[in-house]
Amino acid sequence: CKLIDVLKCLKQRQIYANSTSYRSLSQRLGEINGKQNSATFHDVIANRKLEAKRSILVQVQSAQSCKELYTYCNAITPVKQMFHYSTGVEPLHFIIVEFSKEADVSNVLSQSTYAESLQIVPVQSLFLWFKAPVKKNKQKVLKAAKLQIENGTFILNEDDVRHSLKEEKSVSNQMLSLYNSIKLNDISTRLRFIVARQIETALSGLFPHVVVYPFGSSVNGFGRMGCDLDLVLRLNENQSTSADSRLVFHSKAITASERSTSQRHMEVIGDLLQLFLPGCSHVRRILQARVPIIKFYQQLADVECDLSMSNMSGVHMSNLLHLMGEFDSRVRPLVFTVRKWAAEVGLTNSHPGRWITNFSLGLMVLAFLQKPGYAPPVLPGLNLLIKSAGPEDTFITEEGINCTFLRNPERMLDFRRLNTDSLQSLLEQFFVHYSNFDFSMKAVCLNEGSPVTKPDHSPLYIVNPLEQGLNVSKNVSMEELERLKMEMRNATWILESQEVKGMNWGVLSLFDGRRKFGMSPAPRQAKLLEVSTLFETESDGERIEFKSGQVEREI
Ligand code: GTP
Ligand code: MG
């Protein structure tokens, strides 16, 4: 009761949105009630963006430099917390320094300098390095008593993960443990928002209304360590026009067609990233795509990025997936286990091609959890979420895509927790469900919450929940669908015939299924060779383009 009072008090004073104490208290309350604490996508993103606005990223000599950096920054403006991480085999060390306010970052940046060299072009950036002191620093190094330093490393040790899975007591625990070991951690998430913020900061002089939104698995709650960072860059966001103002900025009008203008803009942005932005390397422009994208590697954050300037439907899709994950605490561990299984048996591949993607697989899991056949379902159908939407949930993109659906899972509490199946049981039912699914006649559909008749002859049809005329798995070939069905049947069989716990039991036996039954390991290499020819397919507005040796997907 006391916790509820404190939460109410924080809420009344409007200080909850950014307050970690509010978050941890309400989390605690959720735990006491045995409930998952739900956060709306909007709040999560807003908090992460604020964190990024209050942060800088500093390269240091080693983890030991933390205290010295803390002392140095703290002398300029109070440091709130610091996070250490390292990348690479010969590790480079970095520290995210978070201050209390956005203005503190400006303060620190105004007291920072550029390297003395004619070879460099000074640019606005949040990425710095901490050089050795010119004179021996007499300043007493502060004790890092109040300092929160978290170690983050992005290198996952597969053996450690497997070992911890072996030690678990049940398959359900294994699934939870897997999820907790490989999901994107706090530092990696912070870093992704700082990468987005770096682009915003760099472009803001020329484009005062620029916003860069991270979307996809970095923000939808289904991201694993090392996943790519999808970004959408908008030059004209949050523009507040004042009708009273008589002074109006002169601006250039867009003369060419929207598409060619967008391509030209992307070309220029690609050049800026490549030539001026610290850490941005391997910039590749894929501008002929229906949705042009720029791919680049941010080496200071060790993350592959895909930047587009298209519509916001990808962000709304991320919101939808996030919402589904918030509905029930079993959703994410189940999706992670299925994706891990698919990667292990070679159904998915980090290169796009004629096989199923993680995104499509995730939608298959969500659709299964809505299944009305066995009562009660874990997740509601999207149509129910649309019906329950309020005015604050109404979003229609510039292109007319209706992205209206209920955004706050707390408003559907009645629906939640009616199904009490264990994770293990859900995993088994998932494989049985799709082993018996009529892929020749039926399409997977999250809108209805049950399969619908397939509108065309694509081998696998998964209705795009936000643009229902599109099939998100249009790329999947008949051969790949057959492999998917076969692996689903194998998985059903492996889970059903679990012997006494051996070396690799539970989900580990699923991952090792091929080896266990004397089958050769998944043909990943063969898959890569398969796409080394040049061809292109186009349908329903979703186009896949394969270039020799390198594969790019267009949405
Ligand atoms: P990983 O990057 O594999 O971890 O997952 P992801 O969900 O980020 O997938 P990806 O990077 O391939 O795509 C980013 C986002 O674009 C997804 O989350 C979707 O919102 C959207 N998206 C991905 N694939 C498709 C597709 O085939 N069709 C449509 N309409 N949207 C897609
Ligand atoms: Mg992604």
CSV table of C-alpha atoms in Angstrom, one decimal, residues 156-424:
chain,number,residue,atom,x,y,z
A,156,LEU,CA,28.5,-13.0,-25.9
A,157,ASN,CA,30.2,-16.2,-25.0
A,158,GLU,CA,28.1,-18.9,-26.6
A,159,ASP,CA,29.7,-21.6,-24.3
A,160,ASP,CA,28.7,-19.7,-21.2
A,161,VAL,CA,25.1,-19.3,-22.4
A,162,ARG,CA,24.9,-23.0,-23.2
A,163,HIS,CA,26.4,-23.9,-19.9
A,164,SER,CA,23.9,-21.8,-18.0
A,165,LEU,CA,21.1,-23.4,-20.0
A,166,LYS,CA,22.2,-26.9,-19.0
A,167,GLU,CA,22.1,-26.0,-15.3
A,168,GLU,CA,18.5,-24.8,-15.4
A,169,LYS,CA,15.7,-26.9,-13.8
A,170,SER,CA,13.1,-26.8,-16.6
A,171,VAL,CA,12.6,-25.9,-20.2
A,172,SER,CA,10.6,-22.8,-19.2
A,173,ASN,CA,13.6,-21.7,-17.1
A,174,GLN,CA,15.9,-22.3,-20.0
A,175,MET,CA,13.8,-20.1,-22.2
A,176,LEU,CA,13.8,-17.3,-19.6
A,177,SER,CA,17.6,-17.7,-19.1
A,178,LEU,CA,18.2,-17.6,-22.9
A,179,TYR,CA,16.2,-14.5,-23.2
A,180,ASN,CA,18.0,-12.8,-20.3
A,181,SER,CA,21.4,-13.7,-21.6
A,182,ILE,CA,21.0,-12.6,-25.2
A,183,LYS,CA,18.6,-9.7,-25.1
A,184,LEU,CA,19.9,-6.2,-25.8
A,185,ASN,CA,21.3,-4.8,-22.6
A,186,ASP,CA,20.9,-1.3,-21.1
A,187,ILE,CA,24.3,0.0,-22.3
A,188,SER,CA,23.8,-1.2,-25.8
A,189,THR,CA,20.4,0.4,-25.9
A,190,ARG,CA,21.8,3.7,-24.6
A,191,LEU,CA,24.5,3.6,-27.2
A,192,ARG,CA,22.0,3.2,-30.0
A,193,PHE,CA,20.1,6.3,-28.9
A,194,ILE,CA,23.4,8.1,-28.7
A,195,VAL,CA,24.2,7.1,-32.3
A,196,ALA,CA,20.8,8.5,-33.4
A,197,ARG,CA,21.4,11.6,-31.3
A,198,GLN,CA,24.9,12.1,-32.9
A,199,ILE,CA,23.3,12.4,-36.3
A,200,GLU,CA,20.6,14.7,-35.0
A,201,THR,CA,23.2,17.0,-33.4
A,202,ALA,CA,25.4,17.0,-36.4
A,203,LEU,CA,22.6,18.0,-38.8
A,204,SER,CA,20.7,20.3,-36.5
A,205,GLY,CA,22.6,23.4,-37.5
A,206,LEU,CA,21.3,23.1,-41.1
A,207,PHE,CA,18.0,21.4,-40.2
A,208,PRO,CA,16.6,22.8,-36.9
A,209,HIS,CA,13.6,20.3,-36.9
A,210,VAL,CA,15.6,17.2,-37.6
A,211,VAL,CA,14.7,14.0,-35.6
A,212,VAL,CA,16.3,10.6,-35.9
A,213,TYR,CA,14.1,7.8,-34.6
A,214,PRO,CA,15.6,4.3,-33.9
A,215,PHE,CA,13.1,1.6,-34.8
A,216,GLY,CA,13.1,-2.2,-35.4
A,217,SER,CA,14.6,-4.6,-32.9
A,218,SER,CA,16.7,-2.0,-31.2
A,219,VAL,CA,13.5,-0.6,-29.6
A,220,ASN,CA,10.7,-3.1,-30.0
A,221,GLY,CA,11.9,-5.4,-27.1
A,222,PHE,CA,12.9,-8.2,-29.4
A,223,GLY,CA,16.5,-7.1,-30.0
A,224,ARG,CA,19.4,-9.3,-29.2
A,225,MET,CA,22.9,-8.2,-28.5
A,226,GLY,CA,24.6,-7.3,-31.8
A,227,CYS,CA,21.4,-6.7,-33.8
A,228,ASP,CA,21.5,-3.9,-36.4
A,229,LEU,CA,20.2,-0.4,-35.7
A,230,ASP,CA,17.4,0.8,-37.9
A,231,LEU,CA,17.0,4.5,-38.1
A,232,VAL,CA,14.6,6.8,-39.8
A,233,LEU,CA,15.7,10.4,-40.3
A,234,ARG,CA,13.0,13.1,-40.5
A,235,LEU,CA,14.0,16.7,-41.4
A,236,ASN,CA,10.7,18.3,-40.7
A,237,GLU,CA,9.5,16.9,-37.3
A,238,ASN,CA,8.0,18.7,-34.4
A,239,GLN,CA,7.6,22.0,-36.3
A,240,SER,CA,5.5,24.3,-34.2
A,241,THR,CA,4.2,27.1,-36.5
A,242,SER,CA,3.1,30.3,-34.9
A,243,ALA,CA,0.3,31.9,-36.8
A,244,ASP,CA,1.0,35.2,-35.0
A,245,SER,CA,4.6,35.5,-36.2
A,246,ARG,CA,5.1,37.8,-39.1
A,247,LEU,CA,8.7,36.8,-39.6
A,248,VAL,CA,8.9,33.7,-41.7
A,249,PHE,CA,12.1,31.9,-42.7
A,250,HIS,CA,13.0,31.8,-46.4
A,251,SER,CA,13.4,28.1,-47.4
A,252,LYS,CA,13.9,26.3,-50.6
A,253,ALA,CA,10.9,24.7,-52.2
A,254,ILE,CA,11.1,21.1,-53.4
A,255,THR,CA,10.9,21.2,-57.2
A,256,ALA,CA,11.5,17.7,-58.4
A,257,SER,CA,9.3,14.6,-57.7
A,258,GLU,CA,9.1,13.5,-54.1
A,259,ARG,CA,11.0,10.3,-54.9
A,260,SER,CA,13.9,11.9,-56.7
A,261,THR,CA,14.2,14.6,-54.1
A,262,SER,CA,14.3,12.0,-51.4
A,263,GLN,CA,17.1,10.2,-53.3
A,264,ARG,CA,19.1,13.3,-53.6
A,265,HIS,CA,18.6,14.1,-49.9
A,266,MET,CA,19.8,10.6,-49.0
A,267,GLU,CA,22.8,11.0,-51.3
A,268,VAL,CA,23.9,14.2,-49.5
A,269,ILE,CA,23.2,12.7,-46.1
A,270,GLY,CA,25.3,9.7,-47.1
A,271,ASP,CA,28.2,12.0,-48.1
A,272,LEU,CA,28.0,13.9,-44.8
A,273,LEU,CA,28.1,10.7,-42.8
A,274,GLN,CA,31.0,9.4,-44.8
A,275,LEU,CA,33.1,12.5,-44.9
A,276,PHE,CA,32.4,14.2,-41.6
A,277,LEU,CA,30.8,12.1,-38.9
A,278,PRO,CA,33.3,10.5,-36.4
A,279,GLY,CA,33.0,6.7,-36.3
A,280,CYS,CA,30.8,6.4,-39.4
A,281,SER,CA,32.4,4.1,-41.9
A,282,HIS,CA,31.6,1.7,-44.7
A,283,VAL,CA,28.9,3.9,-46.0
A,284,ARG,CA,26.8,2.2,-48.7
A,285,ARG,CA,24.0,4.0,-50.5
A,286,ILE,CA,21.1,1.9,-51.8
A,287,LEU,CA,19.1,4.6,-53.4
A,288,GLN,CA,17.3,2.8,-56.2
A,289,ALA,CA,15.3,0.9,-53.7
A,290,ARG,CA,11.6,1.6,-53.3
A,291,VAL,CA,12.6,2.9,-49.9
A,292,PRO,CA,16.2,4.3,-50.3
A,293,ILE,CA,18.5,3.4,-47.4
A,294,ILE,CA,22.0,4.2,-46.3
A,295,LYS,CA,23.9,1.5,-44.6
A,296,PHE,CA,26.9,2.3,-42.5
A,297,TYR,CA,29.0,1.0,-39.6
A,298,GLN,CA,29.3,3.1,-36.5
A,299,GLN,CA,32.7,1.8,-35.3
A,300,LEU,CA,32.8,3.7,-32.1
A,301,ALA,CA,29.5,2.0,-31.0
A,302,ASP,CA,30.3,-1.2,-32.9
A,303,VAL,CA,26.9,-1.3,-34.6
A,304,GLU,CA,25.7,-1.7,-38.1
A,305,CYS,CA,23.1,0.9,-39.1
A,306,ASP,CA,20.4,1.2,-41.7
A,307,LEU,CA,19.2,4.8,-42.2
A,308,SER,CA,16.1,5.7,-44.2
A,309,MET,CA,14.1,8.8,-44.6
A,310,SER,CA,10.9,7.1,-45.4
A,311,ASN,CA,7.5,7.2,-43.6
A,312,MET,CA,7.0,6.4,-40.0
A,313,SER,CA,5.3,3.1,-40.4
A,314,GLY,CA,8.4,1.2,-39.3
A,315,VAL,CA,8.3,3.1,-36.0
A,316,HIS,CA,4.6,2.3,-35.6
A,317,MET,CA,5.3,-1.4,-36.4
A,318,SER,CA,8.0,-1.3,-33.7
A,319,ASN,CA,5.4,0.2,-31.3
A,320,LEU,CA,3.0,-2.7,-32.2
A,321,LEU,CA,5.6,-5.4,-31.5
A,322,HIS,CA,6.7,-3.6,-28.3
A,323,LEU,CA,3.0,-3.5,-27.2
A,324,MET,CA,2.6,-7.3,-27.8
A,325,GLY,CA,5.8,-7.9,-25.8
A,326,GLU,CA,4.5,-5.8,-22.9
A,327,PHE,CA,1.1,-7.7,-22.8
A,328,ASP,CA,2.6,-10.8,-21.4
A,329,SER,CA,6.0,-11.7,-20.0
A,330,ARG,CA,6.1,-15.0,-21.9
A,331,VAL,CA,6.0,-13.4,-25.3
A,332,ARG,CA,9.6,-12.3,-25.6
A,333,PRO,CA,11.2,-15.4,-24.2
A,334,LEU,CA,9.1,-17.5,-26.6
A,335,VAL,CA,10.1,-15.3,-29.6
A,336,PHE,CA,13.7,-15.3,-28.6
A,337,THR,CA,13.7,-19.1,-28.3
A,338,VAL,CA,12.0,-19.6,-31.7
A,339,ARG,CA,14.4,-17.2,-33.4
A,340,LYS,CA,17.4,-18.9,-31.7
A,341,TRP,CA,16.2,-22.3,-32.8
A,342,ALA,CA,15.6,-21.0,-36.4
A,343,ALA,CA,19.2,-19.6,-36.5
A,344,GLU,CA,20.7,-22.8,-35.1
A,345,VAL,CA,18.9,-25.1,-37.6
A,346,GLY,CA,19.8,-22.7,-40.5
A,347,LEU,CA,16.3,-21.4,-41.3
A,348,THR,CA,17.4,-17.8,-40.8
A,349,ASN,CA,20.5,-16.0,-41.9
A,350,SER,CA,22.0,-12.6,-41.2
A,351,HIS,CA,21.8,-11.9,-45.0
A,352,PRO,CA,18.4,-11.3,-46.4
A,353,GLY,CA,17.3,-13.7,-49.1
A,354,ARG,CA,14.7,-16.3,-49.9
A,355,TRP,CA,14.4,-17.5,-46.4
A,356,ILE,CA,12.3,-16.3,-43.5
A,357,THR,CA,13.4,-13.3,-41.6
A,358,ASN,CA,13.5,-12.8,-37.8
A,359,PHE,CA,10.8,-10.2,-38.3
A,360,SER,CA,8.4,-12.6,-40.1
A,361,LEU,CA,9.2,-15.4,-37.5
A,362,GLY,CA,8.3,-13.0,-34.7
A,363,LEU,CA,5.0,-12.3,-36.4
A,364,MET,CA,4.3,-16.0,-36.7
A,365,VAL,CA,4.8,-16.4,-32.9
A,366,LEU,CA,2.6,-13.5,-32.1
A,367,ALA,CA,-0.1,-14.8,-34.4
A,368,PHE,CA,0.1,-18.2,-32.7
A,369,LEU,CA,-0.4,-16.5,-29.3
A,370,GLN,CA,-3.6,-15.0,-30.6
A,371,LYS,CA,-4.9,-18.3,-31.7
A,372,PRO,CA,-8.6,-18.7,-30.6
A,373,GLY,CA,-8.5,-22.5,-31.0
A,374,TYR,CA,-7.2,-23.2,-27.5
A,375,ALA,CA,-8.7,-21.0,-24.8
A,376,PRO,CA,-7.9,-18.4,-23.7
A,377,PRO,CA,-5.4,-16.8,-26.1
A,378,VAL,CA,-2.3,-15.0,-24.7
A,379,LEU,CA,-2.6,-12.0,-27.0
A,380,PRO,CA,-5.5,-10.0,-28.5
A,381,GLY,CA,-6.0,-9.7,-32.3
A,382,LEU,CA,-5.0,-6.3,-33.7
A,383,ASN,CA,-8.6,-5.6,-34.7
A,384,LEU,CA,-9.5,-5.6,-31.0
A,385,LEU,CA,-6.7,-3.2,-30.3
A,386,ILE,CA,-8.0,-0.9,-33.1
A,387,LYS,CA,-11.5,-1.0,-31.6
A,388,SER,CA,-10.1,-0.2,-28.2
A,389,ALA,CA,-8.0,2.8,-29.4
A,390,GLY,CA,-8.7,6.3,-28.1
A,391,PRO,CA,-8.2,9.6,-29.8
A,392,GLU,CA,-4.6,9.7,-28.4
A,393,ASP,CA,-3.9,6.5,-30.3
A,394,THR,CA,-4.8,7.8,-33.7
A,395,PHE,CA,-1.9,7.9,-36.2
A,396,ILE,CA,-2.1,8.1,-39.9
A,397,THR,CA,1.2,8.5,-41.8
A,398,GLU,CA,1.8,11.0,-44.5
A,399,GLU,CA,1.3,8.2,-47.0
A,400,GLY,CA,-2.1,7.4,-45.5
A,401,ILE,CA,-1.1,4.2,-43.7
A,402,ASN,CA,-3.5,3.9,-40.7
A,403,CYS,CA,-1.4,3.0,-37.7
A,404,THR,CA,-4.2,3.5,-35.1
A,405,PHE,CA,-4.3,0.9,-32.3
A,406,LEU,CA,-4.4,1.0,-28.6
A,407,ARG,CA,-1.0,1.9,-27.3
A,408,ASN,CA,-1.4,1.4,-23.5
A,409,PRO,CA,-1.4,-2.3,-22.5
A,410,GLU,CA,-2.7,-1.3,-19.0
A,411,ARG,CA,-6.0,-0.5,-20.6
A,412,MET,CA,-6.5,-4.2,-21.5
A,413,LEU,CA,-5.8,-5.7,-18.1
A,414,ASP,CA,-8.9,-7.9,-18.2
A,415,PHE,CA,-7.5,-9.6,-21.2
A,416,ARG,CA,-4.2,-10.3,-19.7
A,417,ARG,CA,-3.1,-13.3,-17.6
A,418,LEU,CA,-6.2,-15.4,-18.4
A,419,ASN,CA,-3.9,-18.0,-20.1
A,420,THR,CA,-1.5,-19.6,-17.6
A,421,ASP,CA,0.3,-22.1,-19.8
A,422,SER,CA,4.0,-22.5,-19.1
A,423,LEU,CA,6.6,-21.3,-21.5
A,424,GLN,CA,7.5,-24.9,-22.3
